[in-house]
XYZ file of N, CA and C in Angstrom:
537
model
N 0.810 -1.205 0.026
C -0.002 -0.083 0.036
C 0.885 1.229 0.005
N 2.050 1.199 -0.270
C 3.056 2.217 -0.152
C 2.738 3.191 -1.349
N 2.365 2.606 -2.342
C 2.261 3.509 -3.757
C 1.051 4.502 -3.575
N 0.277 4.352 -2.573
C -0.935 5.273 -2.506
C -0.626 6.469 -1.645
N 0.606 6.546 -1.088
C 0.998 7.634 -0.385
C 1.516 8.740 -1.268
N 1.116 10.010 -0.947
C 1.717 11.100 -1.766
C 2.286 12.165 -0.798
N 3.119 12.949 -1.253
C 3.747 14.173 -0.323
C 3.141 15.367 -0.916
N 2.602 16.247 -0.029
C 1.997 17.533 -0.453
C 3.006 18.567 -0.061
N 3.635 19.346 -0.938
C 4.508 20.496 -0.640
C 3.774 21.769 -0.928
N 3.604 22.584 0.060
C 2.978 23.864 -0.020
C 4.012 24.997 -0.293
N 3.786 25.855 -1.350
C 4.593 27.000 -1.557
C 3.652 28.242 -1.439
N 4.247 29.432 -1.212
C 3.503 30.564 -1.126
C 3.893 31.621 -2.243
N 4.868 31.257 -3.186
C 5.230 32.061 -4.339
C 5.296 31.315 -5.600
N 4.884 31.872 -6.685
C 4.881 31.092 -7.976
C 6.237 31.095 -8.520
N 7.153 31.989 -8.248
C 8.502 31.781 -8.732
C 9.278 30.785 -8.065
N 9.082 30.683 -6.741
C 9.707 29.613 -5.905
C 9.159 28.322 -6.346
N 7.867 28.249 -6.642
C 7.316 27.012 -7.165
C 7.810 26.534 -8.440
N 8.110 27.476 -9.398
C 8.692 27.152 -10.588
C 10.082 26.636 -10.499
N 10.911 27.322 -9.736
C 12.297 26.806 -9.587
C 12.267 25.346 -8.779
N 11.273 25.195 -7.923
C 11.177 23.853 -7.212
C 10.761 22.854 -8.108
N 9.812 23.074 -9.104
C 9.438 22.058 -10.122
C 10.635 21.733 -10.953
N 11.523 22.682 -11.349
C 12.684 22.309 -12.058
C 13.626 21.415 -11.310
N 13.900 21.791 -10.017
C 14.691 21.036 -9.263
C 14.223 19.507 -8.941
N 13.023 19.467 -8.668
C 12.399 18.068 -8.438
C 12.358 17.232 -9.790
N 12.171 17.818 -10.877
C 12.325 17.142 -12.186
C 13.759 16.851 -12.442
N 14.657 17.610 -12.161
C 16.138 17.270 -12.355
C 16.565 16.089 -11.488
N 15.884 15.882 -10.317
C 16.205 14.763 -9.443
C 15.323 13.490 -9.840
N 14.832 13.570 -10.956
C 13.961 12.495 -11.706
C 12.804 12.026 -10.869
N 12.110 13.017 -9.991
C 10.843 12.444 -9.282
C 9.743 12.963 -10.281
N 8.556 12.050 -10.192
C 7.305 12.262 -11.015
C 6.487 13.286 -10.248
N 6.132 14.357 -10.742
C 5.158 15.205 -10.107
C 3.784 14.910 -10.594
N 2.992 14.374 -9.681
C 1.514 13.854 -10.035
C 0.684 15.175 -10.463
N 0.687 16.229 -9.649
C -0.205 17.351 -9.962
C 0.158 18.500 -9.248
N -0.123 19.657 -9.681
C 0.170 20.905 -9.101
C -1.003 21.820 -9.102
N -1.411 22.219 -7.916
C -2.553 22.954 -7.756
C -2.242 24.503 -7.447
N -2.787 25.380 -8.363
C -2.400 26.845 -8.115
C -3.687 27.673 -8.241
N -3.614 28.842 -7.603
C -4.733 29.701 -7.552
C -5.115 30.500 -8.801
N -4.003 30.489 -9.797
C -4.010 31.163 -11.027
C -3.025 30.465 -11.920
N -3.303 30.690 -13.319
C -2.283 30.032 -14.137
C -0.792 30.507 -14.052
N 0.033 29.611 -13.925
C 1.477 30.003 -13.930
C 2.172 29.788 -15.204
N 2.598 30.864 -15.832
C 3.206 30.731 -17.214
C 4.392 29.873 -17.152
N 4.452 28.924 -18.091
C 5.650 28.156 -18.200
C 5.611 26.848 -17.323
N 4.583 26.675 -16.521
C 4.633 25.634 -15.590
C 4.310 24.165 -16.324
N 3.565 24.261 -17.377
C 3.349 23.099 -18.079
C 4.622 22.524 -18.806
N 5.458 23.492 -19.285
C 6.687 23.085 -19.837
C 7.715 22.619 -18.844
N 7.763 23.145 -17.769
C 8.581 22.887 -16.617
C 8.342 21.422 -16.208
N 7.043 21.129 -16.196
C 6.526 19.758 -15.600
C 6.801 18.767 -16.757
N 7.023 19.184 -17.969
C 7.225 18.141 -19.127
C 5.826 17.625 -19.646
N 4.893 18.460 -19.501
C 3.548 18.000 -19.992
C 3.444 18.190 -21.573
N 2.721 17.288 -22.228
C 2.654 17.487 -23.737
C 1.710 18.693 -24.117
N 2.092 19.263 -25.220
C 1.182 20.420 -25.590
C -0.190 20.019 -25.742
N -1.137 20.956 -25.560
C -2.622 20.748 -25.678
C -2.963 20.670 -27.154
N -3.999 19.877 -27.477
C -4.538 19.845 -28.915
C -5.862 20.483 -28.899
N -6.235 21.396 -27.948
C -7.517 21.980 -27.936
C -7.643 22.987 -29.114
N -6.655 23.557 -29.673
C -6.623 24.453 -30.916
C -7.125 23.574 -32.115
N -6.594 22.377 -32.203
C -6.979 21.588 -33.445
C -8.444 21.241 -33.308
N -8.947 20.846 -32.202
C -10.381 20.669 -31.937
C -11.171 21.987 -32.274
N -10.647 23.089 -31.856
C -11.314 24.305 -32.151
C -11.504 24.586 -33.563
N -10.454 24.301 -34.342
C -10.535 24.566 -35.802
C -11.492 23.631 -36.449
N -11.493 22.354 -36.009
C -12.485 21.387 -36.603
C -13.912 21.855 -36.225
N -14.100 22.264 -35.009
C -15.543 22.725 -34.696
C -15.770 23.937 -35.415
N -14.902 24.757 -35.703
C -15.295 25.987 -36.578
C -15.615 25.580 -37.948
N -14.876 24.548 -38.402
C -15.293 24.088 -39.830
C -16.732 23.509 -39.825
N -16.985 22.777 -38.791
C -18.433 22.303 -38.675
C -19.473 23.372 -38.582
N -19.241 24.469 -37.869
C -19.997 25.703 -37.827
C -20.190 26.231 -39.150
N -19.149 26.437 -39.902
C -19.173 27.021 -41.112
C -20.086 26.130 -42.163
N -19.867 24.897 -42.058
C -20.580 24.025 -42.848
C -22.182 24.003 -42.428
N -22.394 24.025 -41.243
C -23.831 24.175 -40.854
C -24.369 25.470 -41.338
N -23.668 26.513 -41.352
C -24.039 27.917 -41.702
C -24.499 27.889 -43.257
N -23.584 27.266 -44.039
C -23.667 27.296 -45.512
C -24.854 26.455 -45.813
N -24.923 25.226 -45.334
C -26.121 24.304 -45.698
C -27.385 24.998 -45.192
N -27.425 25.472 -43.947
C -28.585 26.214 -43.461
C -29.128 27.269 -44.222
N -28.165 28.132 -44.658
C -28.676 29.339 -45.498
C -28.976 28.993 -46.766
N -28.272 28.026 -47.448
C -28.638 27.531 -48.685
C -30.157 27.019 -48.780
N -30.374 26.160 -47.784
C -31.705 25.501 -47.620
C -32.774 26.627 -47.341
N -32.618 27.419 -46.436
C -33.572 28.345 -45.940
C -33.816 29.424 -46.960
N -32.662 30.106 -47.428
C -32.840 31.355 -48.242
C -33.004 31.002 -49.774
N -32.536 29.833 -50.209
C -32.483 29.651 -51.585
C -33.375 28.523 -52.014
N -33.529 27.366 -51.333
C -34.336 26.246 -51.803
C -35.704 26.324 -50.994
N -35.738 26.446 -49.753
C -37.075 26.252 -49.160
C -38.038 27.405 -49.268
N -37.552 28.628 -49.088
C -38.337 29.829 -49.147
C -37.599 31.003 -49.577
N -37.332 31.038 -50.856
C -36.713 32.202 -51.376
C -37.479 33.521 -51.413
N -36.900 34.532 -51.047
C -37.581 35.814 -50.875
C -36.781 36.952 -51.566
N -37.659 37.956 -52.059
C -37.060 39.016 -52.781
C -36.868 40.237 -51.693
N -35.595 40.231 -51.161
C -35.312 41.205 -50.113
C -34.621 42.356 -50.677
N -35.170 43.593 -50.640
C -34.610 44.878 -51.165
C -34.290 44.787 -52.653
N -35.123 44.023 -53.308
C -34.902 44.106 -54.713
C -33.897 43.000 -55.259
N -33.388 42.230 -54.351
C -32.292 41.152 -54.644
C -32.957 39.706 -54.714
N -33.353 39.327 -55.747
C -33.972 37.892 -55.771
C -32.841 36.854 -55.318
N -33.326 35.866 -54.824
C -32.430 34.601 -54.386
C -32.503 33.668 -55.519
N -31.632 33.768 -56.484
C -31.501 32.889 -57.570
C -30.563 31.767 -57.260
N -29.482 32.073 -56.560
C -28.362 31.067 -56.356
C -27.733 31.545 -55.018
N -27.051 30.580 -54.351
C -26.257 30.767 -53.188
C -25.110 31.651 -53.345
N -24.470 31.489 -54.502
C -23.202 32.073 -54.834
C -23.519 33.615 -55.132
N -24.593 33.959 -55.607
C -25.017 35.461 -55.892
C -25.206 36.136 -54.651
N -25.697 35.420 -53.659
C -26.052 36.086 -52.373
C -25.131 35.901 -51.354
N -24.122 35.144 -51.636
C -23.074 34.900 -50.446
C -22.576 36.069 -49.738
N -22.190 37.103 -50.326
C -21.785 38.326 -49.636
C -22.667 38.606 -48.478
N -23.909 38.612 -48.693
C -24.880 38.903 -47.559
C -24.907 37.865 -46.431
N -24.362 36.647 -46.779
C -24.379 35.479 -45.840
C -22.990 35.418 -44.991
N -22.038 36.274 -45.346
C -20.816 36.190 -44.671
C -20.817 36.563 -43.139
N -21.667 37.520 -42.662
C -21.754 37.664 -41.184
C -22.402 36.423 -40.476
N -23.368 35.693 -41.064
C -23.935 34.634 -40.451
C -22.874 33.412 -40.458
N -22.142 33.325 -41.467
C -21.125 32.152 -41.501
C -20.106 32.498 -40.546
N -19.616 33.703 -40.284
C -18.692 34.048 -39.329
C -19.205 33.671 -37.897
N -20.495 34.279 -37.709
C -21.016 34.095 -36.375
C -21.228 32.454 -36.092
N -21.655 31.757 -36.942
C -21.859 30.327 -36.569
C -20.444 29.589 -36.434
N -19.530 29.986 -37.187
C -18.252 29.420 -36.962
C -17.637 29.701 -35.604
N -17.683 30.897 -35.136
C -17.338 31.265 -33.852
C -18.197 30.684 -32.810
N -19.543 30.566 -32.998
C -20.417 29.960 -31.940
C -20.153 28.427 -31.836
N -19.941 27.759 -32.940
C -19.670 26.236 -32.812
C -18.202 26.091 -32.166
N -17.293 26.695 -32.538
C -15.986 26.694 -32.072
C -15.859 26.959 -30.607
N -16.475 28.023 -30.112
C -16.444 28.375 -28.694
C -17.271 27.308 -27.900
N -18.385 27.113 -28.198
C -19.254 26.282 -27.351
C -18.666 24.840 -27.312
N -18.489 24.261 -28.536
C -18.064 22.827 -28.452
C -16.546 22.836 -27.831
N -15.808 23.852 -27.918
C -14.404 23.761 -27.290
C -14.602 23.709 -25.808
N -15.525 24.596 -25.292
C -15.721 24.595 -23.840
C -16.291 23.187 -23.317
N -17.218 22.580 -24.114
C -17.740 21.270 -23.734
C -16.623 20.341 -23.767
N -15.837 20.323 -24.795
C -14.632 19.428 -24.896
C -13.760 19.608 -23.785
N -13.343 20.806 -23.422
C -12.483 21.052 -22.312
C -13.043 20.427 -21.041
N -14.285 20.681 -20.809
C -15.020 20.166 -19.431
C -14.986 18.655 -19.454
N -15.274 18.013 -20.563
C -15.290 16.610 -20.656
C -13.887 16.019 -20.529
N -12.863 16.554 -21.209
C -11.552 16.188 -21.127
C -10.984 16.239 -19.856
N -11.350 17.367 -19.067
C -10.802 17.605 -17.732
C -11.615 16.856 -16.680
N -12.614 16.057 -17.109
C -13.663 15.314 -16.156
C -14.257 16.161 -15.159
N -14.650 17.427 -15.579
C -15.371 18.483 -14.852
C -16.922 18.259 -15.235
N -17.647 17.356 -14.927
C -19.064 17.455 -15.167
C -19.771 17.916 -14.015
N -21.028 18.255 -14.311
C -21.943 18.789 -13.131
C -22.011 17.840 -12.052
N -22.045 18.481 -10.862
C -22.141 17.761 -9.502
C -21.106 16.838 -9.207
N -19.883 17.087 -9.812
C -18.635 16.339 -9.544
C -18.119 16.914 -8.172
N -17.649 16.131 -7.227
C -16.947 16.633 -6.005
C -15.607 17.178 -6.378
N -15.268 18.227 -5.882
C -14.023 18.987 -6.073
C -12.790 18.009 -5.737
N -11.786 18.035 -6.387
C -10.542 17.145 -5.934
C -9.484 17.969 -5.476
N -9.716 19.124 -5.141
C -8.636 20.016 -4.569
C -8.267 19.531 -3.184
N -7.063 19.104 -2.958
C -6.610 18.558 -1.548
C -6.523 19.602 -0.513
N -6.319 20.893 -0.886
C -6.119 21.876 0.187
C -6.832 23.158 -0.335
N -7.978 23.730 0.525
C -8.624 24.926 0.000
C -7.776 26.103 -0.178
N -6.600 26.258 0.448
C -5.743 27.381 0.357
C -5.296 27.630 -0.955
N -5.223 26.505 -1.809
C -4.685 26.615 -3.240
C -5.654 27.370 -4.143
N -6.824 27.786 -3.578
C -7.792 28.500 -4.420
C -7.641 30.065 -4.055
N -6.776 30.237 -3.062
C -6.558 31.759 -2.679
C -5.122 32.246 -2.857
N -4.157 31.648 -2.153
C -2.891 32.274 -2.253
C -1.635 31.302 -2.165
N -1.999 29.980 -2.157
C -1.031 28.908 -1.863
C -0.812 28.019 -3.116
N 0.261 27.408 -3.315
C 0.600 26.396 -4.508
C 0.856 25.103 -3.802
N 0.377 24.037 -4.458
C 0.492 22.760 -3.801
C 1.185 21.773 -4.929
N 2.181 21.152 -4.588
C 2.765 20.143 -5.471
C 2.715 18.801 -4.828
N 2.104 17.825 -5.569
C 1.714 16.407 -5.256
C 2.761 15.542 -5.921
N 3.497 14.822 -5.124
C 4.466 13.808 -5.628
C 4.206 12.375 -5.013
N 4.130 11.345 -5.726
C 3.975 9.997 -5.152
C 5.217 9.590 -4.356
N 4.908 8.883 -3.182
C 6.063 8.480 -2.332
C 6.240 6.939 -2.637
N 7.504 6.631 -2.783
C 7.925 5.171 -3.011
C 9.058 4.925 -2.152
N 8.842 4.687 -0.702
C 9.961 4.536 0.195
C 11.051 5.552 0.180
N 10.786 6.752 -0.128
C 11.761 7.753 -0.207
C 11.304 9.095 0.474
N 10.579 8.830 1.560
C 9.789 9.999 2.161
C 10.782 11.046 2.765
N 11.939 10.517 3.463
C 12.896 11.455 4.093
C 13.607 12.273 3.062
N 14.211 11.611 1.997
C 14.992 12.315 0.986
C 14.037 13.292 0.198
N 12.818 12.914 -0.055
C 12.012 13.702 -0.754
C 11.475 14.897 -0.068
N 11.249 14.654 1.188
C 10.902 15.865 2.118
C 12.034 16.909 2.344
N 13.264 16.344 2.411
C 14.416 17.210 2.520
C 14.628 18.007 1.233
N 14.404 17.331 0.133
C 14.553 17.979 -1.162
C 13.515 19.157 -1.326
N 12.220 18.870 -0.997
C 11.247 19.875 -1.062
C 11.396 21.081 -0.122
N 12.022 20.706 1.231
C 12.331 21.797 2.076
C 13.422 22.612 1.481
N 14.390 22.076 0.888
C 15.423 22.866 0.266
C 14.944 23.755 -0.895
N 13.893 23.338 -1.574
C 13.344 24.033 -2.594
C 12.445 25.393 -2.229
N 12.163 25.338 -0.887
C 11.494 26.505 -0.459
C 10.022 26.135 -0.068
N 9.725 24.993 0.119
C 8.228 24.600 0.659
C 8.184 24.998 2.125
N 7.019 25.652 2.369
C 6.786 26.192 3.581
C 6.040 25.172 4.488
N 5.488 24.113 3.787
C 4.724 23.009 4.529
C 4.923 21.775 3.785
N 5.152 20.633 4.464
C 5.224 19.300 3.736
C 4.412 18.388 4.575
N 3.562 17.654 3.853
C 2.669 16.676 4.430
C 2.566 15.408 3.644
N 2.594 14.271 4.376
C 2.495 13.023 3.723
C 1.105 12.454 3.850
N 0.293 12.138 2.813
C -0.973 11.921 2.791
C -1.248 10.503 2.123
N -2.264 9.947 2.743
C -2.497 8.581 2.005
C -3.704 8.872 1.097
N -3.599 8.640 -0.205
C -4.548 8.985 -1.163
C -5.972 8.276 -1.021
N -5.872 7.032 -0.526
C -6.969 6.254 -0.309
C -7.824 6.874 0.736
N -7.279 7.267 1.839
C -8.041 7.864 2.919
C -8.641 9.197 2.504
N -7.697 9.994 1.803
C -8.038 11.299 1.302
C -9.228 11.312 0.412
N -9.466 10.188 -0.407
C -10.631 10.023 -1.402
C -11.964 9.966 -0.697
N -11.939 9.517 0.645
C -13.176 9.187 1.284
C -13.651 10.432 2.063
């Protein structure tokens, strides 16, 4: 049951946290998670996380929105119920496309934004009524928490974290913490 133990190191400054992450990674320790009250620039690179692919999904969702806009406007304004608006008859989609550009733009942005947010929440496993996984409420205000798994190296890891500027170090059993 030793693998279920983690060490929580609390930091009070983001610059100290950033240098601590670099030192811990240099010592070949795996950082499970870092909880911060605000985004820390460069932290993902320092932790060695893979780049996000949310921009690719955003582009694909925008393409879906553009396609929906084109198909919708062609059906509504050209095929189903063509109207003579301001003396401009609706003979073909291409003749009227300049008037449809704002709608195409808006639906592209609408689909990209909304589907990207839904994708982010699902990918982050943040669905409605989910219990918060934050191990220390102070990390929502002004503290930073680094979580590292412990594998029979509690003393050396605690000493390393103390040297990096941690103001508080706690060893926690993840199984007990989950209940």
